[in-house]
Amino acid sequence: MFKDLATGPVVPEPVPVRKRRPFGVALGGGAARGWAHIGVMRVLAREGLVPDVIAGTSIGAVVGGCFASGKLDELEDFARSLTRRRVMGLMDFHLNGSGLIAGQRLKRMLAHHLGDVRIEALAPRFVAIATELGSGHEIWLTRGSLTEALRASYALPGIFDAVRVGGRWLMDGALVNPIPVTAARALGAEIVLCVNLNGADTRGRGAVIPAHGADEDSVEDELQTARGLFSPVRGAAMRMRQFGRRADGAPGIGAVMVDAFNITQDRIARSRLAGDPPDVMVAPRLGRMGLFDFHRADEAIALGMEAAERALDELREMLELPVAERG
C-alpha cells in the first residue's frame, strides 16, 4: 500500500500478473486410438490450460472440433457407449461409392450434435486438415460447416467416401499432415503441444531388413494355397474373409489397406515432425490398441489422461513469461 501525493488517499500497489504465451494443440490421426485425445483435452481443461488454437487431422479433428464447439461431453458419452456390435451398426457399407462405407450414419450423428456450427465462429481457433484428391494438396479447413470439415478430415481412402467441400473432393488429412504442428503455428500458436498417437509405439518400426528371401518349403506352401483357390467352395469361403485374417494366416484386404495407411502415416509424421518439431509432445502408450478398436474408449481415454499429466510440468514451463505489471 502507498499514499498518492496529490490527493492523499491510500491506493493499492499494482498487482503483478503472469501472462502465458498463446499456445495450440496439434491432434494427430490414428483412428480408434484417437479417443486418447479426449483424455488429453480433459486434463488440459482441468488444469486451466485451454488452448488458443486447435489443429486436428482425422480423428484428431473430430475431438478438437467437438472440444472447440463445447460438445466434448457428448462425444465422450458416445465413445464410451460403443460396443463391437454398435460400431458395426454405424457402418453403412455400399459398393457404388469411392469408399466401402458411405458415412451417412456418422454424418447424421455429427449433424445432430453440432448443428449448423461454423468453424469461423469457434473459440479457440480451429483448423481441420484434409487432402485433395488428384492434386494431393494439403487443405486447411478454416471456415464453413464444422460437420463437413470433420467428415472430410477423417475420410480414410478406400474406407469412407470422399467428401466434396467448396468444389474440391477431399479425403483424410493424415495422407499429407498426420500431426498438424505447422497449421497450429500458422494460426498464431507460439507454443505447440502435439499428441502423437503412434509416438510411444515406434521403437523397432520402419527398420531396414537387408537380407530376406523365401525358402523352398514356403514357396511350395504358397503354390498349394494358390491351387486351392480353384476349388469353388474353398475359394468363395476365403474371399468372404477379405476383412479378416485368412485361414492360411495371410492378412485380408482390409488389414492390408489399414496397415499400409498406418505405415505411410507413420513415415510422413516422422518427417514432418523432424522439420517442424513441437515444443511439447504427448505420446499415449497405445501399442496394444488396434486402429479399429473403437469399443475400447475407456482404455484409450485413460491412457490419454496419463500421458497428458506426464507432460504438464514441461508445458507450464514453456508457457511462462516474465512477470508483467498491470496498468
Tab-separated table of C-alpha atoms in Angstrom:
chain	number	residue	atom	x	y	z
A	1	MET	CA	0.000	0.000	0.000
A	2	PHE	CA	1.180	3.599	-0.602
A	3	LYS	CA	-0.175	7.192	-0.409
A	4	ASP	CA	-0.963	9.201	-3.535
A	5	LEU	CA	0.928	12.535	-3.018
A	6	ALA	CA	-1.641	14.554	-4.967
A	7	THR	CA	-4.810	13.506	-3.190
A	8	GLY	CA	-3.632	11.742	-0.078
A	9	PRO	CA	-5.827	8.565	-0.131
A	10	VAL	CA	-4.208	5.184	0.172
A	11	VAL	CA	-4.363	3.203	-3.067
A	12	PRO	CA	-3.310	-0.399	-3.737
A	13	GLU	CA	0.005	-1.164	-5.343
A	14	PRO	CA	-0.102	-2.586	-8.898
A	15	VAL	CA	-0.655	-6.345	-8.734
A	16	PRO	CA	1.868	-8.357	-10.716
A	17	VAL	CA	0.211	-10.838	-13.043
A	18	ARG	CA	1.551	-13.622	-15.168
A	19	LYS	CA	0.722	-13.824	-18.818
A	20	ARG	CA	1.147	-17.024	-20.717
A	21	ARG	CA	2.198	-17.271	-24.309
A	22	PRO	CA	-0.523	-18.257	-26.790
A	23	PHE	CA	-0.400	-21.973	-27.330
A	24	GLY	CA	-2.002	-24.536	-29.542
A	25	VAL	CA	-2.535	-28.254	-29.696
A	26	ALA	CA	-1.988	-30.436	-32.759
A	27	LEU	CA	-4.102	-33.579	-32.536
A	28	GLY	CA	-2.897	-36.360	-34.812
A	29	GLY	CA	-4.679	-39.085	-36.751
A	30	GLY	CA	-4.913	-42.684	-35.631
A	31	ALA	CA	-8.490	-43.976	-35.962
A	32	ALA	CA	-9.753	-45.564	-32.704
A	33	ARG	CA	-6.583	-44.592	-30.888
A	34	GLY	CA	-7.825	-41.033	-31.224
A	35	TRP	CA	-10.151	-41.474	-28.253
A	36	ALA	CA	-6.964	-40.777	-26.274
A	37	HIS	CA	-7.282	-37.159	-27.436
A	38	ILE	CA	-10.372	-36.864	-25.244
A	39	GLY	CA	-8.277	-37.702	-22.187
A	40	VAL	CA	-5.605	-35.173	-23.173
A	41	MET	CA	-8.132	-32.366	-23.637
A	42	ARG	CA	-9.810	-33.234	-20.338
A	43	VAL	CA	-6.530	-32.804	-18.468
A	44	LEU	CA	-5.720	-29.500	-20.178
A	45	ALA	CA	-9.181	-28.111	-19.381
A	46	ARG	CA	-8.979	-29.316	-15.784
A	47	GLU	CA	-5.665	-27.500	-15.328
A	48	GLY	CA	-6.969	-24.265	-16.860
A	49	LEU	CA	-4.731	-24.706	-19.911
A	50	VAL	CA	-7.336	-24.184	-22.615
A	51	PRO	CA	-5.507	-23.798	-25.944
A	52	ASP	CA	-5.855	-20.712	-28.112
A	53	VAL	CA	-5.552	-22.811	-31.289
A	54	ILE	CA	-6.591	-26.364	-32.108
A	55	ALA	CA	-5.370	-28.083	-35.279
A	56	GLY	CA	-6.628	-31.588	-35.945
A	57	THR	CA	-6.227	-34.327	-38.505
A	58	SER	CA	-8.725	-37.165	-38.950
A	59	ILE	CA	-9.914	-38.391	-35.513
A	60	GLY	CA	-7.873	-35.516	-34.052
A	61	ALA	CA	-10.064	-33.094	-35.983
A	62	VAL	CA	-13.200	-34.762	-34.606
A	63	VAL	CA	-12.074	-34.477	-30.981
A	64	GLY	CA	-10.640	-30.986	-31.473
A	65	GLY	CA	-13.757	-29.740	-33.253
A	66	CYS	CA	-16.048	-31.118	-30.564
A	67	PHE	CA	-13.903	-29.514	-27.857
A	68	ALA	CA	-13.884	-26.134	-29.611
A	69	SER	CA	-17.675	-26.252	-30.075
A	70	GLY	CA	-18.399	-27.266	-26.484
A	71	LYS	CA	-19.515	-30.781	-27.439
A	72	LEU	CA	-16.754	-32.878	-25.887
A	73	ASP	CA	-19.136	-34.329	-23.268
A	74	GLU	CA	-21.421	-35.657	-25.985
A	75	LEU	CA	-18.512	-37.139	-27.918
A	76	GLU	CA	-17.114	-38.815	-24.814
A	77	ASP	CA	-20.513	-40.292	-23.915
A	78	PHE	CA	-20.809	-41.641	-27.461
A	79	ALA	CA	-17.283	-43.097	-27.444
A	80	ARG	CA	-17.764	-44.835	-24.091
A	81	SER	CA	-21.084	-46.315	-25.237
A	82	LEU	CA	-19.607	-48.121	-28.237
A	83	THR	CA	-19.558	-51.898	-28.419
A	84	ARG	CA	-18.347	-54.094	-31.263
A	85	ARG	CA	-21.936	-54.568	-32.402
A	86	ARG	CA	-22.761	-50.862	-32.275
A	87	VAL	CA	-19.613	-49.999	-34.241
A	88	MET	CA	-20.701	-52.392	-36.985
A	89	GLY	CA	-24.193	-50.898	-36.906
A	90	LEU	CA	-22.753	-47.479	-37.758
A	91	MET	CA	-21.023	-48.798	-40.868
A	92	ASP	CA	-23.306	-48.287	-43.887
A	93	PHE	CA	-21.460	-50.418	-46.432
A	94	HIS	CA	-22.010	-49.949	-50.158
A	95	LEU	CA	-20.312	-50.892	-53.407
A	96	ASN	CA	-21.023	-47.928	-55.663
A	97	GLY	CA	-19.107	-45.163	-53.910
A	98	SER	CA	-15.487	-44.053	-53.608
A	99	GLY	CA	-15.165	-46.000	-50.365
A	100	LEU	CA	-16.659	-49.080	-48.744
A	101	ILE	CA	-18.599	-47.003	-46.201
A	102	ALA	CA	-20.938	-44.198	-47.239
A	103	GLY	CA	-20.623	-42.467	-43.873
A	104	GLN	CA	-24.178	-41.115	-43.845
A	105	ARG	CA	-24.979	-42.559	-40.411
A	106	LEU	CA	-21.945	-40.872	-38.884
A	107	LYS	CA	-22.805	-37.682	-40.740
A	108	ARG	CA	-26.312	-37.611	-39.260
A	109	MET	CA	-24.901	-38.161	-35.795
A	110	LEU	CA	-22.410	-35.306	-36.157
A	111	ALA	CA	-25.043	-33.004	-37.618
A	112	HIS	CA	-27.403	-33.807	-34.750
A	113	HIS	CA	-24.885	-32.698	-32.121
A	114	LEU	CA	-23.031	-29.953	-33.997
A	115	GLY	CA	-25.991	-28.493	-35.877
A	116	ASP	CA	-25.020	-25.613	-38.151
A	117	VAL	CA	-21.860	-24.633	-36.228
A	118	ARG	CA	-19.368	-22.840	-38.465
A	119	ILE	CA	-15.626	-23.071	-37.990
A	120	GLU	CA	-15.019	-19.331	-38.132
A	121	ALA	CA	-17.344	-18.818	-35.143
A	122	LEU	CA	-15.349	-21.090	-32.851
A	123	ALA	CA	-13.140	-20.022	-29.986
A	124	PRO	CA	-10.446	-21.302	-29.698
A	125	ARG	CA	-9.430	-21.021	-33.345
A	126	PHE	CA	-9.795	-24.318	-35.152
A	127	VAL	CA	-8.496	-25.921	-38.337
A	128	ALA	CA	-9.129	-29.388	-39.757
A	129	ILE	CA	-6.624	-30.885	-42.201
A	130	ALA	CA	-7.735	-32.730	-45.346
A	131	THR	CA	-6.143	-33.919	-48.597
A	132	GLU	CA	-7.457	-33.055	-52.050
A	133	LEU	CA	-7.990	-35.973	-54.385
A	134	GLY	CA	-5.992	-35.742	-57.598
A	135	SER	CA	-3.736	-32.812	-56.734
A	136	GLY	CA	-2.642	-34.075	-53.316
A	137	HIS	CA	-2.914	-30.538	-51.928
A	138	GLU	CA	-2.949	-30.138	-48.152
A	139	ILE	CA	-6.229	-28.340	-47.432
A	140	TRP	CA	-6.708	-26.305	-44.245
A	141	LEU	CA	-10.412	-26.104	-43.480
A	142	THR	CA	-10.783	-22.859	-41.518
A	143	ARG	CA	-14.300	-21.774	-42.449
A	144	GLY	CA	-17.663	-23.258	-43.319
A	145	SER	CA	-19.595	-26.178	-41.851
A	146	LEU	CA	-17.793	-27.873	-38.978
A	147	THR	CA	-19.594	-31.145	-39.674
A	148	GLU	CA	-18.439	-31.264	-43.305
A	149	ALA	CA	-14.881	-30.332	-42.341
A	150	LEU	CA	-14.679	-33.188	-39.844
A	151	ARG	CA	-16.104	-35.671	-42.344
A	152	ALA	CA	-13.539	-34.637	-44.943
A	153	SER	CA	-10.666	-34.866	-42.488
A	154	TYR	CA	-11.447	-38.458	-41.450
A	155	ALA	CA	-12.406	-39.817	-44.902
A	156	LEU	CA	-9.928	-42.714	-44.897
A	157	PRO	CA	-9.182	-43.631	-48.555
A	158	GLY	CA	-10.944	-46.775	-49.670
A	159	ILE	CA	-12.915	-46.975	-46.433
A	160	PHE	CA	-15.059	-43.808	-46.407
A	161	ASP	CA	-16.424	-41.940	-49.398
A	162	ALA	CA	-14.556	-38.774	-50.349
A	163	VAL	CA	-16.324	-35.559	-49.269
A	164	ARG	CA	-16.936	-32.557	-51.522
A	165	VAL	CA	-16.229	-29.249	-49.774
A	166	GLY	CA	-16.046	-25.919	-51.587
A	167	GLY	CA	-15.798	-27.572	-55.000
A	168	ARG	CA	-12.952	-29.926	-54.006
A	169	TRP	CA	-13.113	-33.665	-53.342
A	170	LEU	CA	-11.333	-34.271	-50.050
A	171	MET	CA	-10.102	-37.247	-48.059
A	172	ASP	CA	-8.166	-37.991	-44.879
A	173	GLY	CA	-5.636	-35.301	-43.957
A	174	ALA	CA	-3.272	-37.877	-42.487
A	175	LEU	CA	-2.038	-38.564	-46.016
A	176	VAL	CA	-0.208	-35.231	-46.037
A	177	ASN	CA	-0.017	-33.942	-42.450
A	178	PRO	CA	-0.739	-36.569	-39.787
A	179	ILE	CA	0.135	-34.277	-36.838
A	180	PRO	CA	-0.515	-30.657	-37.895
A	181	VAL	CA	2.050	-28.721	-35.858
A	182	THR	CA	2.650	-26.356	-38.800
A	183	ALA	CA	-1.025	-25.419	-39.001
A	184	ALA	CA	-1.223	-24.653	-35.277
A	185	ARG	CA	1.773	-22.320	-35.546
A	186	ALA	CA	0.341	-20.616	-38.623
A	187	LEU	CA	-2.856	-19.811	-36.732
A	188	GLY	CA	-0.945	-17.962	-34.020
A	189	ALA	CA	0.309	-20.518	-31.524
A	190	GLU	CA	3.758	-19.658	-30.149
A	191	ILE	CA	3.941	-22.900	-28.171
A	192	VAL	CA	2.581	-26.105	-29.681
A	193	LEU	CA	1.760	-29.305	-27.836
A	194	CYS	CA	1.215	-32.234	-30.175
A	195	VAL	CA	-0.466	-35.552	-29.473
A	196	ASN	CA	1.250	-38.323	-31.402
A	197	LEU	CA	-0.893	-41.464	-31.242
A	198	ASN	CA	1.955	-43.583	-32.591
A	199	GLY	CA	4.775	-41.838	-30.763
A	200	ALA	CA	5.143	-44.412	-27.995
A	201	ASP	CA	4.968	-47.329	-30.422
A	202	THR	CA	7.682	-46.552	-32.990
A	203	ARG	CA	10.660	-48.379	-31.470
A	204	GLY	CA	11.711	-51.111	-33.855
A	205	ARG	CA	9.365	-49.938	-36.620
A	206	GLY	CA	10.441	-48.789	-40.038
A	207	ALA	CA	13.785	-50.595	-39.923
A	208	VAL	CA	15.617	-51.998	-42.965
A	209	ILE	CA	15.848	-55.795	-43.336
A	210	PRO	CA	18.977	-56.132	-45.516
A	211	ALA	CA	18.685	-59.822	-46.433
A	212	HIS	CA	15.483	-61.795	-46.801
A	213	GLY	CA	14.037	-64.400	-49.133
A	214	ALA	CA	11.795	-67.437	-49.387
A	215	ASP	CA	12.977	-70.994	-48.811
A	216	GLU	CA	11.716	-73.951	-50.840
A	217	ASP	CA	9.163	-75.058	-48.259
A	218	SER	CA	7.496	-71.653	-48.085
A	219	VAL	CA	7.331	-71.447	-51.895
A	220	GLU	CA	5.609	-74.824	-52.040
A	221	ASP	CA	3.145	-73.743	-49.352
A	222	GLU	CA	2.218	-70.708	-51.426
A	223	LEU	CA	1.730	-72.855	-54.507
A	224	GLN	CA	-0.559	-75.251	-52.627
A	225	THR	CA	-2.642	-72.314	-51.387
A	226	ALA	CA	-2.908	-70.884	-54.900
A	227	ARG	CA	-4.012	-74.252	-56.311
A	228	GLY	CA	-6.650	-74.489	-53.608
A	229	LEU	CA	-8.235	-71.258	-54.770
A	230	PHE	CA	-9.500	-73.081	-57.850
A	231	SER	CA	-11.839	-75.051	-55.609
A	232	PRO	CA	-15.141	-73.128	-55.856
A	233	VAL	CA	-16.179	-73.876	-52.291
A	234	ARG	CA	-12.853	-73.095	-50.634
A	235	GLY	CA	-12.160	-70.096	-52.854
A	236	ALA	CA	-15.518	-68.489	-52.065
A	237	ALA	CA	-15.062	-69.051	-48.343
A	238	MET	CA	-11.624	-67.456	-48.345
A	239	ARG	CA	-12.774	-64.429	-50.333
A	240	MET	CA	-15.537	-63.861	-47.783
A	241	ARG	CA	-12.799	-63.275	-45.199
A	242	GLN	CA	-11.314	-60.314	-47.032
A	243	PHE	CA	-11.514	-58.033	-43.984
A	244	GLY	CA	-10.046	-60.504	-41.533
A	245	ARG	CA	-7.152	-62.910	-41.444
A	246	ARG	CA	-7.368	-65.760	-43.899
A	247	ALA	CA	-7.204	-69.418	-42.953
A	248	ASP	CA	-3.579	-69.616	-44.144
A	249	GLY	CA	-2.582	-66.800	-41.791
A	250	ALA	CA	-2.206	-64.183	-44.519
A	251	PRO	CA	-3.827	-60.765	-43.909
A	252	GLY	CA	-7.111	-59.922	-45.595
A	253	ILE	CA	-7.626	-56.924	-47.855
A	254	GLY	CA	-8.985	-54.796	-45.017
A	255	ALA	CA	-5.960	-55.476	-42.818
A	256	VAL	CA	-3.618	-54.696	-45.716
A	257	MET	CA	-5.343	-51.382	-46.505
A	258	VAL	CA	-5.335	-50.203	-42.900
A	259	ASP	CA	-1.759	-51.265	-42.169
A	260	ALA	CA	-0.476	-49.708	-45.402
A	261	PHE	CA	-2.158	-46.432	-44.480
A	262	ASN	CA	-0.759	-46.623	-40.941
A	263	ILE	CA	2.793	-47.215	-42.177
A	264	THR	CA	2.532	-44.308	-44.612
A	265	GLN	CA	1.145	-42.037	-41.910
A	266	ASP	CA	3.918	-43.003	-39.501
A	267	ARG	CA	6.674	-42.266	-42.049
A	268	ILE	CA	5.134	-38.907	-43.029
A	269	ALA	CA	4.646	-37.937	-39.387
A	270	ARG	CA	8.300	-38.611	-38.570
A	271	SER	CA	9.422	-36.464	-41.487
A	272	ARG	CA	7.043	-33.580	-40.698
A	273	LEU	CA	7.906	-33.552	-37.000
A	274	ALA	CA	11.624	-33.580	-37.762
A	275	GLY	CA	11.210	-30.467	-39.910
A	276	ASP	CA	8.890	-28.629	-37.519
A	277	PRO	CA	9.116	-30.249	-34.076
A	278	PRO	CA	6.533	-29.444	-31.397
A	279	ASP	CA	7.523	-27.731	-28.179
A	280	VAL	CA	5.878	-30.476	-26.117
A	281	MET	CA	4.948	-33.964	-27.302
A	282	VAL	CA	2.318	-36.144	-25.664
A	283	ALA	CA	2.611	-39.791	-26.682
A	284	PRO	CA	-0.001	-42.082	-25.088
A	285	ARG	CA	1.113	-45.699	-24.735
A	286	LEU	CA	-1.408	-47.220	-27.126
A	287	GLY	CA	0.696	-50.014	-28.611
A	288	ARG	CA	-1.802	-52.767	-27.798
A	289	MET	CA	-4.791	-50.890	-29.187
A	290	GLY	CA	-5.802	-51.534	-32.788
A	291	LEU	CA	-6.807	-48.835	-35.227
A	292	PHE	CA	-10.404	-50.090	-35.302
A	293	ASP	CA	-10.832	-50.867	-31.594
A	294	PHE	CA	-13.414	-48.105	-31.228
A	295	HIS	CA	-15.108	-50.099	-28.457
A	296	ARG	CA	-12.086	-49.575	-26.180
A	297	ALA	CA	-12.695	-45.888	-25.492
A	298	ASP	CA	-12.437	-46.207	-21.697
A	299	GLU	CA	-8.891	-47.549	-22.010
A	300	ALA	CA	-7.792	-45.025	-24.636
A	301	ILE	CA	-9.166	-42.020	-22.716
A	302	ALA	CA	-7.413	-43.136	-19.530
A	303	LEU	CA	-4.112	-43.566	-21.381
A	304	GLY	CA	-4.526	-40.111	-22.907
A	305	MET	CA	-5.027	-38.583	-19.473
A	306	GLU	CA	-1.942	-40.335	-18.102
A	307	ALA	CA	0.209	-39.103	-20.984
A	308	ALA	CA	-1.058	-35.530	-20.644
A	309	GLU	CA	-0.379	-35.473	-16.922
A	310	ARG	CA	3.223	-36.535	-17.555
A	311	ALA	CA	3.653	-33.521	-19.842
A	312	LEU	CA	2.057	-30.855	-17.617
A	313	ASP	CA	5.229	-29.608	-15.931
A	314	GLU	CA	7.024	-29.249	-19.253
A	315	LEU	CA	4.056	-27.421	-20.777
A	316	ARG	CA	3.726	-24.995	-17.866
A	317	GLU	CA	7.446	-24.219	-18.051
A	318	MET	CA	7.177	-23.483	-21.782
A	319	LEU	CA	4.167	-21.205	-21.320
A	320	GLU	CA	5.554	-18.986	-18.572
A	321	LEU	CA	6.633	-15.380	-19.285
A	322	PRO	CA	8.392	-12.885	-17.016
A	323	VAL	CA	6.097	-11.089	-14.553
A	324	ALA	CA	4.374	-8.091	-16.155
A	325	GLU	CA	2.786	-5.205	-14.288
A	326	ARG	CA	-0.864	-4.429	-14.765
A	327	GLY	CA	-1.867	-0.947	-15.939
